[in-house]
PDB file of C-alpha atoms in Angstrom:
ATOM      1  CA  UNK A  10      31.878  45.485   7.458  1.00  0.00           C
ATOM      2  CA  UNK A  11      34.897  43.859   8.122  1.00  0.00           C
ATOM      3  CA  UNK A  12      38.072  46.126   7.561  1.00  0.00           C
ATOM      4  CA  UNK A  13      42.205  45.155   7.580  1.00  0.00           C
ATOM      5  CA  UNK A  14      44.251  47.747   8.238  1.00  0.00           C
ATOM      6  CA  UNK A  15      48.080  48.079   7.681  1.00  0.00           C
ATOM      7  CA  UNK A  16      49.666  51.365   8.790  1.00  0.00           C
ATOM      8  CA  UNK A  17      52.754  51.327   7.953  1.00  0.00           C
ATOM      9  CA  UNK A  18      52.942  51.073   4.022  1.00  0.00           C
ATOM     10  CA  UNK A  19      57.085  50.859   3.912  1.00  0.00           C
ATOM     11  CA  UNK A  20      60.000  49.401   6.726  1.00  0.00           C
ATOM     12  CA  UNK A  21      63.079  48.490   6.961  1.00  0.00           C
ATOM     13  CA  UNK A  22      65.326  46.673   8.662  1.00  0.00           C
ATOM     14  CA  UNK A  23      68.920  46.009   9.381  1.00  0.00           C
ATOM     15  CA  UNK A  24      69.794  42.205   8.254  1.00  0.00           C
ATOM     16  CA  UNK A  25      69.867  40.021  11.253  1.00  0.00           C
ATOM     17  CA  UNK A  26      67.672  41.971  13.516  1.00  0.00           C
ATOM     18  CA  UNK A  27      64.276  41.819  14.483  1.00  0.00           C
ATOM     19  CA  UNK A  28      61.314  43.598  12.759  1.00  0.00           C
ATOM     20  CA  UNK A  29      57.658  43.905  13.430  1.00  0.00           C
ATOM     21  CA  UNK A  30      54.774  44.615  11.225  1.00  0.00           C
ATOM     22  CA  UNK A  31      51.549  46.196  12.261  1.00  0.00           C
ATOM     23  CA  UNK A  32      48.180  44.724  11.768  1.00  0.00           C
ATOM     24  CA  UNK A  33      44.545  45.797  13.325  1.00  0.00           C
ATOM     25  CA  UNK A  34      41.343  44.689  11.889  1.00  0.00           C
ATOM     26  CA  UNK A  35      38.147  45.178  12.719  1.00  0.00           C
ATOM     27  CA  UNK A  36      34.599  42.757  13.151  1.00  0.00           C
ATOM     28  CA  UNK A  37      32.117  41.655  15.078  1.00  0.00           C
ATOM     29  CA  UNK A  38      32.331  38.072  14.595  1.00  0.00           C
ATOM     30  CA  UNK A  39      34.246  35.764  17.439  1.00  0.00           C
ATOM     31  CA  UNK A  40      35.715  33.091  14.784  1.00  0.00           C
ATOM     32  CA  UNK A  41      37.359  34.243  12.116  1.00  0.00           C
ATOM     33  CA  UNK A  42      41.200  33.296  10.164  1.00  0.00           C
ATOM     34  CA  UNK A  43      44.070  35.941  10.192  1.00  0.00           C
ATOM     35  CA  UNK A  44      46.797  35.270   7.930  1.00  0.00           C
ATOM     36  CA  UNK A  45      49.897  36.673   7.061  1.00  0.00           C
ATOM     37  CA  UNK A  46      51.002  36.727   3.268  1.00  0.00           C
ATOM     38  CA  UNK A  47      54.325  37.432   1.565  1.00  0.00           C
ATOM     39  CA  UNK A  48      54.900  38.955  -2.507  1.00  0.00           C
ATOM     40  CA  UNK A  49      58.448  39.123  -3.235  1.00  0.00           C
ATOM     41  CA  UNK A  50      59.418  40.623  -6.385  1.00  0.00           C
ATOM     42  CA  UNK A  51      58.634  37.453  -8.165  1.00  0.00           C
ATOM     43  CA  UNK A  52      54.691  38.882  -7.664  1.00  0.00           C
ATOM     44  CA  UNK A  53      54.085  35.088  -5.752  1.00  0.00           C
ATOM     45  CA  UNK A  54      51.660  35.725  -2.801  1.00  0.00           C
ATOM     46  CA  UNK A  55      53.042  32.736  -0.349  1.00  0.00           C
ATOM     47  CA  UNK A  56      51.334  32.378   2.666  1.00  0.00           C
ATOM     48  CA  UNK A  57      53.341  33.200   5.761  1.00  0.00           C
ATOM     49  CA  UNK A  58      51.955  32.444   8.808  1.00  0.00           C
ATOM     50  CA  UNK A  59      48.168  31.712   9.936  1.00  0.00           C
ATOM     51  CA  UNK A  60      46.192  32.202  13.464  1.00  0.00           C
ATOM     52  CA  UNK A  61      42.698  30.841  14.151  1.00  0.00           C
ATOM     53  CA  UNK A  62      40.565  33.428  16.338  1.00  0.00           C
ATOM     54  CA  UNK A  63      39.836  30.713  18.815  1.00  0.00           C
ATOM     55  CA  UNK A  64      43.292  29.901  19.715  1.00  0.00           C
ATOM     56  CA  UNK A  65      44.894  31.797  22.744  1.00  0.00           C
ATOM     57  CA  UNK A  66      48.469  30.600  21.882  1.00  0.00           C
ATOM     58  CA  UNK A  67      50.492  32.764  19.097  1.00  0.00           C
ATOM     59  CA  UNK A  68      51.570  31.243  15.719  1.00  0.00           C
ATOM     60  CA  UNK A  69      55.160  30.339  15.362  1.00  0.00           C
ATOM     61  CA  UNK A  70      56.539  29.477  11.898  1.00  0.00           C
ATOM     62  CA  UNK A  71      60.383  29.121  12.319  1.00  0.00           C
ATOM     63  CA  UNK A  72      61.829  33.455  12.705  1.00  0.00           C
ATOM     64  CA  UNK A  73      57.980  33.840  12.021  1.00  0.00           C
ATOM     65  CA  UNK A  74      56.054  34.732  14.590  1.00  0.00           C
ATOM     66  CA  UNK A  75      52.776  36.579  15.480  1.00  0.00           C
ATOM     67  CA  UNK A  76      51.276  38.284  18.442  1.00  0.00           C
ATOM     68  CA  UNK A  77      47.904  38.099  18.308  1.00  0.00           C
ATOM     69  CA  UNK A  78      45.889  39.976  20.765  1.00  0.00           C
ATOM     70  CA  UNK A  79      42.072  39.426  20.131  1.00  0.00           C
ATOM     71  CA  UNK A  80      40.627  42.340  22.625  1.00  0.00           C
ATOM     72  CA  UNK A  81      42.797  44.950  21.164  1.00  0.00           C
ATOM     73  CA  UNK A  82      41.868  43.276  17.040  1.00  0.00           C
ATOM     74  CA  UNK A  83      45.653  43.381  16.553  1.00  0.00           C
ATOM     75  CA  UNK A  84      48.118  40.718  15.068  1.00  0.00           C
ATOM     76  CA  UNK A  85      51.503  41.952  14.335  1.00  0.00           C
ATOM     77  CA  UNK A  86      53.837  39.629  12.463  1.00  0.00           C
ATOM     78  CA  UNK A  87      57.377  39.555  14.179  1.00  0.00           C
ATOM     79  CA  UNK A  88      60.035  38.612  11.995  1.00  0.00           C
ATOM     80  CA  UNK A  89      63.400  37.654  13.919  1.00  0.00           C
ATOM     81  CA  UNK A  90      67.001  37.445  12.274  1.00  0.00           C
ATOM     82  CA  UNK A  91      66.015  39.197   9.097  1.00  0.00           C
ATOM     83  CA  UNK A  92      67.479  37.956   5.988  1.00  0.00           C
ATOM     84  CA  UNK A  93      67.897  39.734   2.658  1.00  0.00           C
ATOM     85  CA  UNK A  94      64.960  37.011   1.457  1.00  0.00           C
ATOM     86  CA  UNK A  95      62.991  38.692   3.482  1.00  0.00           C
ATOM     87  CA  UNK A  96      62.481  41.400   1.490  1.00  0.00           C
ATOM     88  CA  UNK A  97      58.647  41.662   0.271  1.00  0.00           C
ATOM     89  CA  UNK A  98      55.358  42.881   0.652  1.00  0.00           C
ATOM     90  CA  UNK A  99      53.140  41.560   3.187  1.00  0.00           C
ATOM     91  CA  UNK A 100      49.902  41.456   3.665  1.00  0.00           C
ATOM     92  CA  UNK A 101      47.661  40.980   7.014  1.00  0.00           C
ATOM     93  CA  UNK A 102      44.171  39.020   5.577  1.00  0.00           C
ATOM     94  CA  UNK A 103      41.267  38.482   7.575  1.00  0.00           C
ATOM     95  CA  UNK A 104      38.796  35.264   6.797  1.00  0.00           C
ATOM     96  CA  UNK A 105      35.622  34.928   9.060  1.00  0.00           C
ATOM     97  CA  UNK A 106      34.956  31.219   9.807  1.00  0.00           C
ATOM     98  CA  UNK A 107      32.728  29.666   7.137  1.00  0.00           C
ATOM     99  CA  UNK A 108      33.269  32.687   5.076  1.00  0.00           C
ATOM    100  CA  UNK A 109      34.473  32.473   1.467  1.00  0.00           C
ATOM    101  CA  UNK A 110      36.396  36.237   1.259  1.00  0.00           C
ATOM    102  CA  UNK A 111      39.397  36.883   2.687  1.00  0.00           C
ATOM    103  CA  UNK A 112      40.034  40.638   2.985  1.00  0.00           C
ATOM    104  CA  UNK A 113      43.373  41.941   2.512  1.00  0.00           C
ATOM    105  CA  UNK A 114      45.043  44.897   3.984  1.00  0.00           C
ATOM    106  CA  UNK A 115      47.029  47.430   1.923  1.00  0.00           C
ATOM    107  CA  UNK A 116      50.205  45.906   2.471  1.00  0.00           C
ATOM    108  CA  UNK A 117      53.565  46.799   4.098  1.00  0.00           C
ATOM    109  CA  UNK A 118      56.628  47.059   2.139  1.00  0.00           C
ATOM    110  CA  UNK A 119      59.454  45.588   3.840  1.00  0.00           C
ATOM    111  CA  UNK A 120      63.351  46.650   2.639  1.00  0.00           C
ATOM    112  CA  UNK A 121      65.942  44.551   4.293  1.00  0.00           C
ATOM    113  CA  UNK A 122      69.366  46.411   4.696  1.00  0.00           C
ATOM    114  CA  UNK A 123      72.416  44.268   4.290  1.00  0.00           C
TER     115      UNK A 123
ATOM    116  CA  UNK B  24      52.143  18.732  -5.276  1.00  0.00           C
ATOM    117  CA  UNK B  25      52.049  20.753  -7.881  1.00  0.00           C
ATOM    118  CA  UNK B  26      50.701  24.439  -6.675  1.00  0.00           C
ATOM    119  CA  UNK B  27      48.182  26.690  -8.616  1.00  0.00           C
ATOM    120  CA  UNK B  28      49.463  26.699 -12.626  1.00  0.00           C
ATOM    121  CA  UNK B  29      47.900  30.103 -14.395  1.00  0.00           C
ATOM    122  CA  UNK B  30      48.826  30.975 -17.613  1.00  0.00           C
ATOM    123  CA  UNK B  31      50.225  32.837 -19.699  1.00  0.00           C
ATOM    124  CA  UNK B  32      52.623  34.744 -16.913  1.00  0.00           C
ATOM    125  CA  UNK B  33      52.790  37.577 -19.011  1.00  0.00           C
ATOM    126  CA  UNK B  34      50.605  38.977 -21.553  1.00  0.00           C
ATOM    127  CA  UNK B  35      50.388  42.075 -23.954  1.00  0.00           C
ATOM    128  CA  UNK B  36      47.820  43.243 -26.267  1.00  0.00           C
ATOM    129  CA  UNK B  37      46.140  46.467 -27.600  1.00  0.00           C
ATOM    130  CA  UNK B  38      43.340  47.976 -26.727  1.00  0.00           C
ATOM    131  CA  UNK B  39      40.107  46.321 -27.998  1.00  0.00           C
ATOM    132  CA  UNK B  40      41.235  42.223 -28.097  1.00  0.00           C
ATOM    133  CA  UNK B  41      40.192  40.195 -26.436  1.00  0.00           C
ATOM    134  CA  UNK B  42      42.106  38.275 -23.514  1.00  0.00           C
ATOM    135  CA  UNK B  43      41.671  34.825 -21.910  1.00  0.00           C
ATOM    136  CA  UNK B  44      43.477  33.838 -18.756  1.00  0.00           C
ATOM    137  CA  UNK B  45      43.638  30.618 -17.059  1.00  0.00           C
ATOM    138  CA  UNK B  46      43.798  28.444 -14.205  1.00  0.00           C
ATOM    139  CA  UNK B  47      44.369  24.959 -13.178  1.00  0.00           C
ATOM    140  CA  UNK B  48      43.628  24.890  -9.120  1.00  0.00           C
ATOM    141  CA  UNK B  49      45.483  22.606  -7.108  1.00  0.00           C
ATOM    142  CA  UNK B  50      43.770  18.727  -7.167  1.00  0.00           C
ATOM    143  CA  UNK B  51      41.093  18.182  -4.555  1.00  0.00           C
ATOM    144  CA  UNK B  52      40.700  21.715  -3.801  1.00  0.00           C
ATOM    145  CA  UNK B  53      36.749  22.889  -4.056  1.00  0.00           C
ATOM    146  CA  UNK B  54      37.187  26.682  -4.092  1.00  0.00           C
ATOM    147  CA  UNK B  55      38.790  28.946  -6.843  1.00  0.00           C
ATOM    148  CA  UNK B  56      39.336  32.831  -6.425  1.00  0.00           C
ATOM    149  CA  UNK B  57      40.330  35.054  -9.493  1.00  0.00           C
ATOM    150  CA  UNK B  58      41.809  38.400  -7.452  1.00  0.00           C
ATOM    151  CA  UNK B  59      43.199  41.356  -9.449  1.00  0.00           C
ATOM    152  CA  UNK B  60      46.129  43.555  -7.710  1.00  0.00           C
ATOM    153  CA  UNK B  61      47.312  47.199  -8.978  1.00  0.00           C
ATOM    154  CA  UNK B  62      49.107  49.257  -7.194  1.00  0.00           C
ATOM    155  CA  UNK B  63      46.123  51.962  -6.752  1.00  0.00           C
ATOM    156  CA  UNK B  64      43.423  49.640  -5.397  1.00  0.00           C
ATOM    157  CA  UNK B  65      46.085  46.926  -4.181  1.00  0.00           C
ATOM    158  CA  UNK B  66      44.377  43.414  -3.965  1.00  0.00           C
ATOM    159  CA  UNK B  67      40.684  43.313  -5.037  1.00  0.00           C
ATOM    160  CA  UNK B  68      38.524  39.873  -5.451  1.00  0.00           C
ATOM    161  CA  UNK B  69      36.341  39.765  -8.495  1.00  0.00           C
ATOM    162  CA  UNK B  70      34.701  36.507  -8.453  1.00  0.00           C
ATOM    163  CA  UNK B  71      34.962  32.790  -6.602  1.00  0.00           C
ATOM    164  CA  UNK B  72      33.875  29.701  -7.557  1.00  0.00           C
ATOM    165  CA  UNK B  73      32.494  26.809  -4.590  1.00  0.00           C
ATOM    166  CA  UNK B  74      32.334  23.182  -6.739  1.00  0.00           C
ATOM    167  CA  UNK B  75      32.644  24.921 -10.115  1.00  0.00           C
ATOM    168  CA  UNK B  76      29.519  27.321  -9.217  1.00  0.00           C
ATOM    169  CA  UNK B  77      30.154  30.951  -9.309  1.00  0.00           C
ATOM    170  CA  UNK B  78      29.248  31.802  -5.809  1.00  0.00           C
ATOM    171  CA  UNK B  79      29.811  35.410  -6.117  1.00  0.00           C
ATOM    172  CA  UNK B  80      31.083  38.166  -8.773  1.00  0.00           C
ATOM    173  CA  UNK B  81      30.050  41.624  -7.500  1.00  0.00           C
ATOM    174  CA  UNK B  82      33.845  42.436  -7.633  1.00  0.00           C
ATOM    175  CA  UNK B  83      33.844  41.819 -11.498  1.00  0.00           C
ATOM    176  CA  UNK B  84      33.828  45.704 -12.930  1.00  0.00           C
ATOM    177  CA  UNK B  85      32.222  45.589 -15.910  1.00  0.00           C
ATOM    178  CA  UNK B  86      30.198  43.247 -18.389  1.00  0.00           C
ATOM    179  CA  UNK B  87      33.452  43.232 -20.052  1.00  0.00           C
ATOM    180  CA  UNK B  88      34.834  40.628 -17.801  1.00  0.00           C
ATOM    181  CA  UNK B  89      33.359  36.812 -17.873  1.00  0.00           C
ATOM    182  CA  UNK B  90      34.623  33.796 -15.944  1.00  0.00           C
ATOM    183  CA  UNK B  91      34.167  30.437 -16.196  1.00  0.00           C
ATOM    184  CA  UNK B  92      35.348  27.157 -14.438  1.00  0.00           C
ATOM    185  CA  UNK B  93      33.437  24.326 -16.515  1.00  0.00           C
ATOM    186  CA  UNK B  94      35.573  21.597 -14.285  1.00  0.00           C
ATOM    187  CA  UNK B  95      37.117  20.914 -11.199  1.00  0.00           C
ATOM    188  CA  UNK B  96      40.610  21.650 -12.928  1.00  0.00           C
ATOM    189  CA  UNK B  97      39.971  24.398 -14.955  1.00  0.00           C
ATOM    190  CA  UNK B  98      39.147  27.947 -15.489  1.00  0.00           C
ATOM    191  CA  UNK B  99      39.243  30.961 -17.232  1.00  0.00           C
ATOM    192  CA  UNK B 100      39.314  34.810 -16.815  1.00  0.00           C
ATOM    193  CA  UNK B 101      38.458  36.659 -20.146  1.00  0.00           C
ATOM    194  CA  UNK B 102      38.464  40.350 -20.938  1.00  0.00           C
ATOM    195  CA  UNK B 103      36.626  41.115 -24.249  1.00  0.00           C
ATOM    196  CA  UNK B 104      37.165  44.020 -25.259  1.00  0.00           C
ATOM    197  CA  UNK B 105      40.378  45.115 -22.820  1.00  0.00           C
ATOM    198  CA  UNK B 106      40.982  48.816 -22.048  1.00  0.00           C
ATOM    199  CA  UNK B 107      44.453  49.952 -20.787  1.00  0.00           C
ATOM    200  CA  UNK B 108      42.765  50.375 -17.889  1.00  0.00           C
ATOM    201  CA  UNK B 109      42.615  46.801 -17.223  1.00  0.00           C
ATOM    202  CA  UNK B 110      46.441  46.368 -16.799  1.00  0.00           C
ATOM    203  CA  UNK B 111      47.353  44.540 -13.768  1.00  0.00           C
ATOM    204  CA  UNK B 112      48.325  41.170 -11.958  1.00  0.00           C
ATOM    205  CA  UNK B 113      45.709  38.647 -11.993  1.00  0.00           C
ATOM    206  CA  UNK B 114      45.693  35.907  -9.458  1.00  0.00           C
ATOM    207  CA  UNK B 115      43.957  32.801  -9.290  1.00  0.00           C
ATOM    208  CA  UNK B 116      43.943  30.928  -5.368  1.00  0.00           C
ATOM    209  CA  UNK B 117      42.415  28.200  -4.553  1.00  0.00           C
ATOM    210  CA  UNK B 118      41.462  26.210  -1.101  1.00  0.00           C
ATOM    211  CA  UNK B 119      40.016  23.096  -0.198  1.00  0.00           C
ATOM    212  CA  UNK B 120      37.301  24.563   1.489  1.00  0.00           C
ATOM    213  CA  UNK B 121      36.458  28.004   1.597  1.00  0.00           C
ATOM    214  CA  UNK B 122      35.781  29.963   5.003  1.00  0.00           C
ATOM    215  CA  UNK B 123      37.566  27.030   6.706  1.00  0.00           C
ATOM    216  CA  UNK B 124      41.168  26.652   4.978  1.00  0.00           C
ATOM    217  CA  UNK B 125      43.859  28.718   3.244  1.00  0.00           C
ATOM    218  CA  UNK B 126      43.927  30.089   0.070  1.00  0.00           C
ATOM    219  CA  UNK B 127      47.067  28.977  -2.110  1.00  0.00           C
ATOM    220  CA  UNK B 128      47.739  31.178  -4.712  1.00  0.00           C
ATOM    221  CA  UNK B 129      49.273  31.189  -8.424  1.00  0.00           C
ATOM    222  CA  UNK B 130      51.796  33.053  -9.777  1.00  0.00           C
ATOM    223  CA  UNK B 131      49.775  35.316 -11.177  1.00  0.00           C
ATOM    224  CA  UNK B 132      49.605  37.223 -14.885  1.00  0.00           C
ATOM    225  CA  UNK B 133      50.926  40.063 -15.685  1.00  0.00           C
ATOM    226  CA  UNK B 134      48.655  41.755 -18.325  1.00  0.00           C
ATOM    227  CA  UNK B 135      49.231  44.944 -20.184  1.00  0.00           C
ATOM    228  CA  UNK B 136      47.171  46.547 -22.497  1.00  0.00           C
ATOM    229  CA  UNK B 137      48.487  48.736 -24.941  1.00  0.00           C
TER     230      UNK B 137
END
């Protein structure tokens, strides 16, 4: 079964700097989704950033940006010039291709220090 | 475009009523998800709907919980009879076409039972 897992459940991060978030999942399957969500305080899950399996280049989404290393099952989220908005819960989610679930890791709560 | 509407955003009632959320997906999208978060399980799918069919609801708990979705625009959630147990956010996503695109989600409900 596919897993998503998040190990580090809390961060934080001087304001303008650079922080990275931790992501590994686990499957068998060669095309799958990985996303990236946000939940601010306002509970709203946005969607961040998103990488298809098949793709060699990384996701870039303005001071978004993943590194996505399909051997290793890892895609870290890199978040550059952190701003106090920042500040959420994020999730790593895993889709397989032509799969209805996404599963969600446990989330990583991200404090941004001004 | 108007994102996914759920309503009410907040709700309270005691133990035993009954409770009815809803959900208006976003136009043109095929796929609806009804997800419930808490902060001991974290994110958990309960059922999801491909072309108004329920596809899959082994992550309902209990006969307790019902969904429908008798249009494109439109479903509903409902608890009959809630237990305190049940308190929690309740999301409803939707995508255009599940397995291939991105789930957009609502704002969610915040339900408590007394």
């Amino acid at each position: 079964a596919q897993t998503v897992t998040q190990s580090q459940p809390e961060m934080s991060v001087q304001e303008a700097e650079t922080v990275t978030l931790s992501c590994t999942y686990d499957t068998s399957e060669s095309d799958y989704y990985l996303f990236w969500y946000k939940q601010p305080p306002s509970r709203q899950m946005i969607l961040v950033i998103r990488q298809e399996a098949y793709k060699q280049q990384n996701a870039t989404e303005n001071r978004f940006s993943v590194n996505f290393q399909k051997a290793a099952k890892s895609f870290s989220l890199k978040i550059s010039d952190s701003q106090l908005g920042d500040a959420a819960m994020y999730f790593c989610a895993y889709n397989r291709y032509r799969d209805d679930k996404i599963i969600f890791g446990k989330g990583t709560r991200l404090h941004i220090l001004p | 475009d108007a994102g996914v509407i759920q309503s009410p955003r907040h709700e309270v009632t005691e133990m035993g009523q009954e409770v009815t959320l809803r959900c208006k997906p976003i136009s043109g999208h095929n796929s609806l998800f009804w997800y419930r978060q808490t902060m001991m399980r974290g994110l958990e799918l309960l059922i999801y709907f491909n072309n108004n069919v329920p596809i899959d609801d082994s992550g309902m708990p209990e006969d307790r919980f019902s969904a429908k979705m008798p249009n494109a625009s439109f479903s509903t959630l409902k608890i009959q009879p809630s237990e305190p147990r049940d308190s929690a956010v309740y999301f409803c996503a939707s995508s255009p076409l599940a397995g291939r695109e991105t789930q957009y989600f609502g704002p969610g409900t915040r339900l408590l039972v007394l």
